[in-house]
Coordinates of C-alpha atoms in Angstrom, one line a residue:
X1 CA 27.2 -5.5 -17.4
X2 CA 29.8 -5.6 -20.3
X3 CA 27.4 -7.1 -22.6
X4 CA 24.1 -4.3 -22.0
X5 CA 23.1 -2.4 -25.1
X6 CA 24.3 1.3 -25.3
X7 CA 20.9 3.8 -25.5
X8 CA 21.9 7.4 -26.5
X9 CA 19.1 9.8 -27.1
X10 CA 19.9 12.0 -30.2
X11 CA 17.7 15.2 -32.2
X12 CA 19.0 14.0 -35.8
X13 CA 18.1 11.0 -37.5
X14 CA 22.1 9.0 -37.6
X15 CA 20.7 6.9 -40.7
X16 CA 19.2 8.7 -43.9
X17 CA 17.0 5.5 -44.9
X18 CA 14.5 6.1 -42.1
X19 CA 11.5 8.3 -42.0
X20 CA 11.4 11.2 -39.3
X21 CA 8.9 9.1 -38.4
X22 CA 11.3 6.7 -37.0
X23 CA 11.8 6.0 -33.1
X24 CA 14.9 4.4 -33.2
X25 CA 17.9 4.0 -35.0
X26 CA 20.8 1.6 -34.5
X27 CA 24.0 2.5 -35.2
X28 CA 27.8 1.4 -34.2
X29 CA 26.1 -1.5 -32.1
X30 CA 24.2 1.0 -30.1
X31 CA 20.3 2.7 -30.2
X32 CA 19.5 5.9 -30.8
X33 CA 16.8 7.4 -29.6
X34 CA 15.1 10.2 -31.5
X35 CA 13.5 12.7 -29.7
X36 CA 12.1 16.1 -30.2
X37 CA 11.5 19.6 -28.4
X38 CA 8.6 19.0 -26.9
X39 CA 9.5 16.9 -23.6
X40 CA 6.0 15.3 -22.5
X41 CA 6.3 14.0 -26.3
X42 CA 9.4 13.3 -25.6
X43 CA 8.6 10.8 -22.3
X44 CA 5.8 9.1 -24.3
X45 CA 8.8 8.4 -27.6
X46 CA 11.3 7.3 -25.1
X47 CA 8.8 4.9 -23.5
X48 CA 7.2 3.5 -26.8
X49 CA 10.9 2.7 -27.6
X50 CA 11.4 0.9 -24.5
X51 CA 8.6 -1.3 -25.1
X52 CA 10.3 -1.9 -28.8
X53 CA 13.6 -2.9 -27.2
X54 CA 11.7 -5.3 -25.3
X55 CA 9.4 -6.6 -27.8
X56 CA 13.1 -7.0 -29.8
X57 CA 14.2 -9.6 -27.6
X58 CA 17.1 -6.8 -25.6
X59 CA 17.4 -7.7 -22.2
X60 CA 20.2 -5.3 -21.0
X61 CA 20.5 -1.2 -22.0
X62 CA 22.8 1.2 -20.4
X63 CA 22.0 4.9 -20.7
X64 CA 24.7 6.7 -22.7
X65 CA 25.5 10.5 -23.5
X66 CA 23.8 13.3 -22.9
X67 CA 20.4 14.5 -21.7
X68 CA 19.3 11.2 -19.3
X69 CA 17.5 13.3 -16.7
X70 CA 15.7 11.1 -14.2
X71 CA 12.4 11.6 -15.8
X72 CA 13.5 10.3 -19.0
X73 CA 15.1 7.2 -17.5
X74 CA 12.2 6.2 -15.8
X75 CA 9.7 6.5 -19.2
X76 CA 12.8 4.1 -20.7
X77 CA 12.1 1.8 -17.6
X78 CA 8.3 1.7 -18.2
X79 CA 8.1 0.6 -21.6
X80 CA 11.8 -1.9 -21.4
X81 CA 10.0 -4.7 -19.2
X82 CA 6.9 -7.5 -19.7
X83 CA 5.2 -9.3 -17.1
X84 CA 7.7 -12.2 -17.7
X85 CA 10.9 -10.3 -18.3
X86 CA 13.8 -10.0 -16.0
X87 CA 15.3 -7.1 -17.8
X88 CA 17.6 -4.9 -16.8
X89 CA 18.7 -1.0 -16.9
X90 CA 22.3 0.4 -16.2
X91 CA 21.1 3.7 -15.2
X92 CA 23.1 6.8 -14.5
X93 CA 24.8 7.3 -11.4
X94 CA 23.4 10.0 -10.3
X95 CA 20.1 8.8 -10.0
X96 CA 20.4 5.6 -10.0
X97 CA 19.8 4.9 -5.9
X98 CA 16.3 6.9 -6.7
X99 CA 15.3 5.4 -9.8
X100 CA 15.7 2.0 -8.2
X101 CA 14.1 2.5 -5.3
X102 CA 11.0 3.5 -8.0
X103 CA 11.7 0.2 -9.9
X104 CA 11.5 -1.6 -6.6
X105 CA 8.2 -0.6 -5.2
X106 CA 6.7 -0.8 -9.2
X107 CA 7.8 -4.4 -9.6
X108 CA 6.0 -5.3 -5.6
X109 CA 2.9 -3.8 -7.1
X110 CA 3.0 -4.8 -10.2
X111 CA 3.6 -8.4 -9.2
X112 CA 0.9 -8.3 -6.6
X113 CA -1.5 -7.2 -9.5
X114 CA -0.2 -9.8 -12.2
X115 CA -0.4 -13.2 -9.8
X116 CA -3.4 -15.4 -10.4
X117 CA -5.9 -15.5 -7.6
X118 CA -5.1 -18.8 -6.5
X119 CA -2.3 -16.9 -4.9
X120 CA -3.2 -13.5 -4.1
X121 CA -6.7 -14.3 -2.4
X122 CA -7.8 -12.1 0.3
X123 CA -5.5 -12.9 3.4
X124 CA -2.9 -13.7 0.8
X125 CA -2.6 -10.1 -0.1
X126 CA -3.2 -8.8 3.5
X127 CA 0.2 -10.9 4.0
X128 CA 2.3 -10.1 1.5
X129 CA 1.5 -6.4 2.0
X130 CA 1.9 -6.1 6.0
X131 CA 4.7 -8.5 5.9
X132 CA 6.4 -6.0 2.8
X133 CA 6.2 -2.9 4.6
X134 CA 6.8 -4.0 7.9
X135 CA 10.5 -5.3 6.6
X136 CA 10.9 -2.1 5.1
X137 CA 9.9 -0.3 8.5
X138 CA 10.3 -3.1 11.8
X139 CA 9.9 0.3 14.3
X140 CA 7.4 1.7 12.6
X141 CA 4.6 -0.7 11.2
X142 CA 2.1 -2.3 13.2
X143 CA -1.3 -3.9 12.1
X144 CA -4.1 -6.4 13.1
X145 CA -6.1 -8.3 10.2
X146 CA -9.8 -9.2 10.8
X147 CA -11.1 -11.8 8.7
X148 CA -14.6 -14.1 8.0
X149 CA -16.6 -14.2 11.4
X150 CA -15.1 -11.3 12.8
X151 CA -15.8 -9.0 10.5
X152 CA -19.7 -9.1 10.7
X153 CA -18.6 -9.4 14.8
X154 CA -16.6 -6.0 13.8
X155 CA -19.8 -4.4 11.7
X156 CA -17.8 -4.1 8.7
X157 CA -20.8 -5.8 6.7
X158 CA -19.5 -4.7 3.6
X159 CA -16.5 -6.7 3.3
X160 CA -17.9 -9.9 5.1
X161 CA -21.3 -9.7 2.7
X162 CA -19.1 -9.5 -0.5
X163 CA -16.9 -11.7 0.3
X164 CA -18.8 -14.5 2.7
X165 CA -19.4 -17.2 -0.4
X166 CA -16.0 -17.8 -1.5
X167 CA -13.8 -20.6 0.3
X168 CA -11.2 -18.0 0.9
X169 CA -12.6 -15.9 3.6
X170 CA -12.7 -11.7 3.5
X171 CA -10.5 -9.6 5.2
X172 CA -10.0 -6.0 6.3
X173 CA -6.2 -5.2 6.8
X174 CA -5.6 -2.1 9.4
X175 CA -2.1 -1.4 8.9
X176 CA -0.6 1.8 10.9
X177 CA 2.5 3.2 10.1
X178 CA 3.8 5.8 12.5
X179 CA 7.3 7.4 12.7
X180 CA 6.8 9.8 15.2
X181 CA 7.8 7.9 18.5
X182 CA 4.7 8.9 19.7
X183 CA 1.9 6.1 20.3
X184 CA -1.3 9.0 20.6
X185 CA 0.2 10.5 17.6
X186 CA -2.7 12.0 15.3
X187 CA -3.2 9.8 11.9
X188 CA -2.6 12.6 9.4
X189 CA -3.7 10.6 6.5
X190 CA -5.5 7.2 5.8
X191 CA -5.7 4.7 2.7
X192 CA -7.9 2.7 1.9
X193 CA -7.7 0.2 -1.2
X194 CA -10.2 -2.1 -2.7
X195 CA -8.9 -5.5 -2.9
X196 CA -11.5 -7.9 -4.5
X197 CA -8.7 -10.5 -5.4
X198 CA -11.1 -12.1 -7.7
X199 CA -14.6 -10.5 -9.5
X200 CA -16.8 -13.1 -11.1
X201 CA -19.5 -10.2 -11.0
X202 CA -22.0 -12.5 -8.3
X203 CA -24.9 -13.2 -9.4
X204 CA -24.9 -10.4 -11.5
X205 CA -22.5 -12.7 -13.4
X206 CA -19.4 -11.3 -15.8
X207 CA -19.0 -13.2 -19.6
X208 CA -16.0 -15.1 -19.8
X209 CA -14.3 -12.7 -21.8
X210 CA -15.1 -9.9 -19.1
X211 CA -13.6 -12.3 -16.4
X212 CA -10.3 -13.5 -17.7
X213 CA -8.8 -10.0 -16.2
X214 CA -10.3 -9.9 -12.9
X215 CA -7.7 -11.1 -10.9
X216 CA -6.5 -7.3 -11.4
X217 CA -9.6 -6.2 -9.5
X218 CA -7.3 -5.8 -6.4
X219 CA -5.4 -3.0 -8.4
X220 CA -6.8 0.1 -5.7
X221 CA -5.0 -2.0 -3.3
X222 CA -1.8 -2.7 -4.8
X223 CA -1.7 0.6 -5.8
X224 CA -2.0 1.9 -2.4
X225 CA -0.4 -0.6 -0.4
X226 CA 2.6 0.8 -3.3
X227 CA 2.3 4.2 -2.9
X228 CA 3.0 3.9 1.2
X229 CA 5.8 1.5 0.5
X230 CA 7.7 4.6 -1.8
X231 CA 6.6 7.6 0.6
X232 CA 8.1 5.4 3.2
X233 CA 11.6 4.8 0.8
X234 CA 11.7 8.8 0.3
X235 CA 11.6 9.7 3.7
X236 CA 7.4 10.0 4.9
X237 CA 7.5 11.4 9.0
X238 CA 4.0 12.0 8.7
X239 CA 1.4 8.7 10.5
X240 CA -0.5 7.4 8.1
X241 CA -3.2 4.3 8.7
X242 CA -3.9 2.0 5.6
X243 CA -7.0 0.1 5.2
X244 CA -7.4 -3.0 2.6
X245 CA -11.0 -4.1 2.0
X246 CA -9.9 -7.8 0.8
X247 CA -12.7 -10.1 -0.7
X248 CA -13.4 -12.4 -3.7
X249 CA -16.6 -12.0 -5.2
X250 CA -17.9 -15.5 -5.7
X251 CA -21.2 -17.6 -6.0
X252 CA -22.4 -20.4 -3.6
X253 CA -25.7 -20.8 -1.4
X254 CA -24.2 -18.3 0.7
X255 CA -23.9 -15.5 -2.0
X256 CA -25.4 -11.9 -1.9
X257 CA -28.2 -11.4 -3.8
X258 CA -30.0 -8.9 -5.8
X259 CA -32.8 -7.3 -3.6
X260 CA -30.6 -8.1 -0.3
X261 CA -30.2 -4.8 1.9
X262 CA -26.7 -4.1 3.9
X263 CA -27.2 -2.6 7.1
X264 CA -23.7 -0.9 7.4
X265 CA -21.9 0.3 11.1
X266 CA -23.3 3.7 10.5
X267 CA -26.8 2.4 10.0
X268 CA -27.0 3.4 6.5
X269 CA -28.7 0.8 4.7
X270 CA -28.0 -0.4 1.1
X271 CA -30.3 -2.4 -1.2
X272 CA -28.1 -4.3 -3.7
X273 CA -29.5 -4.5 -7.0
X274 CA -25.7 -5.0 -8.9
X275 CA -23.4 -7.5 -7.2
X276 CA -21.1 -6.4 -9.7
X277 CA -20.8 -2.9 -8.5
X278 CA -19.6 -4.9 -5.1
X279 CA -16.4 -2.6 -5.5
X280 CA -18.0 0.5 -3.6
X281 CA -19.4 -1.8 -1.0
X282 CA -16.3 -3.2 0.7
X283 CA -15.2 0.6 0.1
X284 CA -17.7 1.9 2.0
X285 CA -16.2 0.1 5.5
X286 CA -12.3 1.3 4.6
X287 CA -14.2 5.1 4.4
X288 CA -16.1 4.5 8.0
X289 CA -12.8 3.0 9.7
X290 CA -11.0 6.3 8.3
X291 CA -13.1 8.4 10.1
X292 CA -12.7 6.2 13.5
X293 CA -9.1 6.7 12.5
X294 CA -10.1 10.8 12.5
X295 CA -7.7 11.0 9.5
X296 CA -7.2 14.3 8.3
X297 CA -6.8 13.6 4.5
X298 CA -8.3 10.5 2.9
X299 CA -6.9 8.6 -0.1
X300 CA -8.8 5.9 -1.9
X301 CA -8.0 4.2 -5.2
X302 CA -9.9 1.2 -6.8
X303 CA -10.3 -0.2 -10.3
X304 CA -13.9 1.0 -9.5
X305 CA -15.9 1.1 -12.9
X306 CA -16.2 0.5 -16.4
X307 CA -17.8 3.8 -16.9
X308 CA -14.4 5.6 -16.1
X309 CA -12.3 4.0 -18.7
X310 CA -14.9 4.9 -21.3
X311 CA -14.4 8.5 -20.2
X312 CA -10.7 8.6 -20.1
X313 CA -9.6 5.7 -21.4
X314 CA -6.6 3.2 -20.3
X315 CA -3.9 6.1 -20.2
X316 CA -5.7 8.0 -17.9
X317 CA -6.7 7.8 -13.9
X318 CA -9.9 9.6 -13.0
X319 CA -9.9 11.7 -10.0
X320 CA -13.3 12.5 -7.9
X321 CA -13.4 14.9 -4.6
X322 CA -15.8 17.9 -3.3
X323 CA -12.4 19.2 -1.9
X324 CA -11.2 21.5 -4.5
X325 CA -8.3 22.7 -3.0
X326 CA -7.4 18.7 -2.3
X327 CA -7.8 17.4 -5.7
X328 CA -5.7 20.5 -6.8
X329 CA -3.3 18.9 -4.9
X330 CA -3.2 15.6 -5.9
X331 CA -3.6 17.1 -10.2
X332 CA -0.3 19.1 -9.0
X333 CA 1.6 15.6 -7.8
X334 CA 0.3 14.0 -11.0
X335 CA 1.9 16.4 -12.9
X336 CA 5.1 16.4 -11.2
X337 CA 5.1 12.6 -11.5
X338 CA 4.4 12.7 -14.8
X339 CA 1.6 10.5 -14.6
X340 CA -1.9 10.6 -16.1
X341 CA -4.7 12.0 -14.0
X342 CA -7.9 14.0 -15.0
X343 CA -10.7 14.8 -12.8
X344 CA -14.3 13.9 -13.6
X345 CA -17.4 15.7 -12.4
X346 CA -18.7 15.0 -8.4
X347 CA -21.4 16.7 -7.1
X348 CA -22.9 16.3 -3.5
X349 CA -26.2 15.7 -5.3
X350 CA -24.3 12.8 -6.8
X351 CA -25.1 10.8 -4.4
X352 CA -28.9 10.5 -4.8
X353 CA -28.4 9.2 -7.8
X354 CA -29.0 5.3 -6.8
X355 CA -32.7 5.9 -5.3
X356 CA -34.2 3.1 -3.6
X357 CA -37.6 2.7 -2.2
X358 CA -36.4 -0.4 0.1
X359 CA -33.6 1.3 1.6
X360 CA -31.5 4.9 1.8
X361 CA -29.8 4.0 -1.0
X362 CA -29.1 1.7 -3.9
X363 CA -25.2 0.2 -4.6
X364 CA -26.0 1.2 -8.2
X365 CA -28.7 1.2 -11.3
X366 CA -30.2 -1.2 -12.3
X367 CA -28.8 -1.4 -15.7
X368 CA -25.5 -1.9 -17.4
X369 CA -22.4 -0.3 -15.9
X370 CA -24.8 1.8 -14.0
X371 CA -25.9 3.9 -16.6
X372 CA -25.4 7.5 -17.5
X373 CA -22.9 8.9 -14.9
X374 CA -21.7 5.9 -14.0
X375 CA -18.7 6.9 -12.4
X376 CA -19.5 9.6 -11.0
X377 CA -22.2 7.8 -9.5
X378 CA -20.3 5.5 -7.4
X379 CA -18.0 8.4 -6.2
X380 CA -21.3 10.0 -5.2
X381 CA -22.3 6.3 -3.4
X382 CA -18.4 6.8 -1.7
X383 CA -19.3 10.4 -0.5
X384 CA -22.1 9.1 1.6
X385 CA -19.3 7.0 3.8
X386 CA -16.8 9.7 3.4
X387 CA -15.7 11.4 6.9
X388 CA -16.0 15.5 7.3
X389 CA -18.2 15.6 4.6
X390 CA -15.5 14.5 2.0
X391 CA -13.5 17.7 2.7
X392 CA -9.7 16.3 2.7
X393 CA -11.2 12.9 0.6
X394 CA -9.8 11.7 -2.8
X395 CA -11.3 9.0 -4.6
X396 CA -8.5 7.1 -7.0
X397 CA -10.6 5.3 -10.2
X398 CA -8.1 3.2 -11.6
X399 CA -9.0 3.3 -15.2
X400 CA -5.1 3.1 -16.4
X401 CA -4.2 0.4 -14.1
X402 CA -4.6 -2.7 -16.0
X403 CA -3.8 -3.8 -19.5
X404 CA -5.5 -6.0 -21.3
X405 CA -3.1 -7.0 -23.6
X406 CA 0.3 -4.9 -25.2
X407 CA 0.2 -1.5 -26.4
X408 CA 3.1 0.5 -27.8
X409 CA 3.4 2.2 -24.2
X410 CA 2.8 -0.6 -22.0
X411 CA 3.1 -4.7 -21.5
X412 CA 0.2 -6.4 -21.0
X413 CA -0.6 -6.2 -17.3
X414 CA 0.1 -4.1 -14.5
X415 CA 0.8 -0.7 -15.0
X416 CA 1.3 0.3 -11.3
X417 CA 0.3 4.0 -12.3
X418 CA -1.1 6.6 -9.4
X419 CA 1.5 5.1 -7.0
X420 CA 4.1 7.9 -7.6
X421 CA 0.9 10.6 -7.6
X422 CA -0.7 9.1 -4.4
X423 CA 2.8 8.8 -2.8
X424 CA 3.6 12.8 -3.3
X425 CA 0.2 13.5 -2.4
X426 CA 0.5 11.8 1.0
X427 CA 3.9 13.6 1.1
X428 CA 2.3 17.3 0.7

């Protein structure tokens, strides 16, 4: 593309006018970006002046001269595109095959993330995930949907009791992916994603203001359903199951209520006294059909609570597990990937921390955003459902998933980070 904006990356300011301050400089009808010595600084510079680039109205860059490592493309490709934007990247040819592969499975999740839910309602996105990675894998891929009716026929009461008031019925997508030739196989890992395509809060009812993003509330999902489609791109032998709990959390006559008790497949029971913590409930069935699976590792990932972005904010995933040698892991991968990820305390006595005298547990506290511990909290509510006592379990809280409007790093929207991080964990 002849008419694509050369980007060279450069140590010296090329213009004397701007302060060392400066991000960019344009010179001889090409940018300059200015980078440092410190490289993780240097990712976050090269990504704030993609989003400038975009925000400048340039819809076509080539990468020029020296010192384009992969890494460094990719933080250009993060911050040059908007929800809207068709832009595009010459990269460099020795990663470009690799780097567009990324771009690829970023713009599926992204876009599942980003479309209203008057598309992407529950059986919607059970669709458009089995039907993307059995395309990308015909021999490979199988899966069975069980939706409305038969999920309560099924026992997954979790997903059916979220999901039974909306018009658009609940689903639980079972998706098995094995390369191996071999149908008895053993399911080496499983994911699960929450996919609440739509989170008015229930009864337990969101303000307007707190709504207007829920559509994103299918992030763990996405982000999952993601992460498979790239460890599939870069080669995964290994089986792996995937599990989307798929419901809209709506009000009718037919809505949960506060005070109702779940009786879930494992007989644990669960008074409700948050429908807006309804999250960890359609979790809770993914976790049980997991352990039917007898995965050995366990990966889930949900834009969970509110109470983890306070913690670590919107650049930031939290990680919970009780498997330290597991959540080393998946730190490690992070790292690697260059994404975000900070672990956040979980203890086994976490999970006596919604008492309930009506049943074994509650879904939350009574109180806003679940009070102190909040987080932590509902990864102590997951532990409960968690096979093998949560050894080989990772619980994914999406706090940098979404954004609610433009930053200097990010469009508003999607982010699609964790599905690098989850994809080279399911790869280790």
């Amino acid at each position: 593309m002849s008419s694509a904006l050369s980007v060279y990356l450069t140590k010296t300011l090329p213009n004397n006018y701007l302060s060392e301050s400066a991000l960019i400089a344009f010179k001889d009808e090409a940018a300059h970006i200015v980078i440092g010595d410190n490289e993780e600084e240097n990712l976050r510079r090269i990504q704030k002046a993609g989003r400038q680039l975009d925000t400048q109205g340039v819809t076509a860059i080539s990468v020029k001269g020296q010192g384009w490592d992969k890494e460094r493309q990719w933080s250009l490709s993060l911050g040059f595109t908007s929800t809207l934007s068709r832009n595009h990247i010459q990269w460099t040819a020795e990663v470009a095959d690799e780097l567009q592969q990324i771009s690829d499975v970023y713009r599926f999740t992204r876009e599942l993330i980003n479309l209203p839910a008057e598309d992407i309602y529950p059986v919607a996105l059970a669709e458009r995930v089995a039907s993307h990675l059995t395309e990308l894998a015909p021999d490979h891929v199988s899966y069975e949907m069980i939706k409305g009716e038969e999920l309560k026929q099924a026992g997954w009461m979790g997903i059916y009791t979220v999901g039974r008031a909306s018009q658009h019925e609940p689903a639980m997508l079972v998706l098995d992916y094995n390369p191996t030739g071999d149908a008895n196989a053993p399911v080496e890992s499983a994911l699960i994603g929450k996919g609440i395509t739509y989170d008015s809060g229930g009864y337990s009812i969101k303000p307007s203001e707190g709504m207007l993003s829920m559509k994103c509330d299918m992030g763990g999902a996405a982000t999952v359903s993601g992460a498979l489609s790239l460890a599939i791109r870069q080669g995964l032998k290994k089986r792996v199951k995937l599990f989307l709990c798929c419901a809209e959390n709506m009000i009718d006559g037919r809505a949960y209520k506060l005070g109702d008790i779940i009786t879930y497949k494992n007989g644990l029971t669960v008074e409700v006294v948050n429908t807006d913590a309804e999250g960890r409930l359609v979790l809770a069935d993914g976790l049980q059909a997991a352990g039917e699976a007898g995965a050995k590792q366990i990966i889930d990932a949900a834009t969970l609570t509110g109470a983890a972005q306070m913690a670590v904010g919107n650049e930031y995933n939290a990680l919970f597990s009780v498997d330290d040698e597991a959540a080393t892991t998946a730190l490690a991968c992070a790292q690697q990937e260059h994404e975000l990820l900070w672990r956040l305390p979980l203890n086994r006595w976490h999970a006596e921390n919604c008492p309930s005298p009506y049943a074994d547990t509650a879904n939350s506290r009574p109180q806003k955003g679940g009070g102190a511990g909040g987080a932590s909290n509902a990864a102590g509510f997951l532990l409960r459902f968690a096979p093998n006592d949560g050894q080989g379990w990772l619980h994914f809280d999406l706090a940098g998933a979404f954004q609610k409007s433009a930053t200097s790093m990010w469009p508003a929207g999607a982010t699609a980070m964790g599905v690098r991080t989850i994809a080279a964990t399911l790869a280790r």
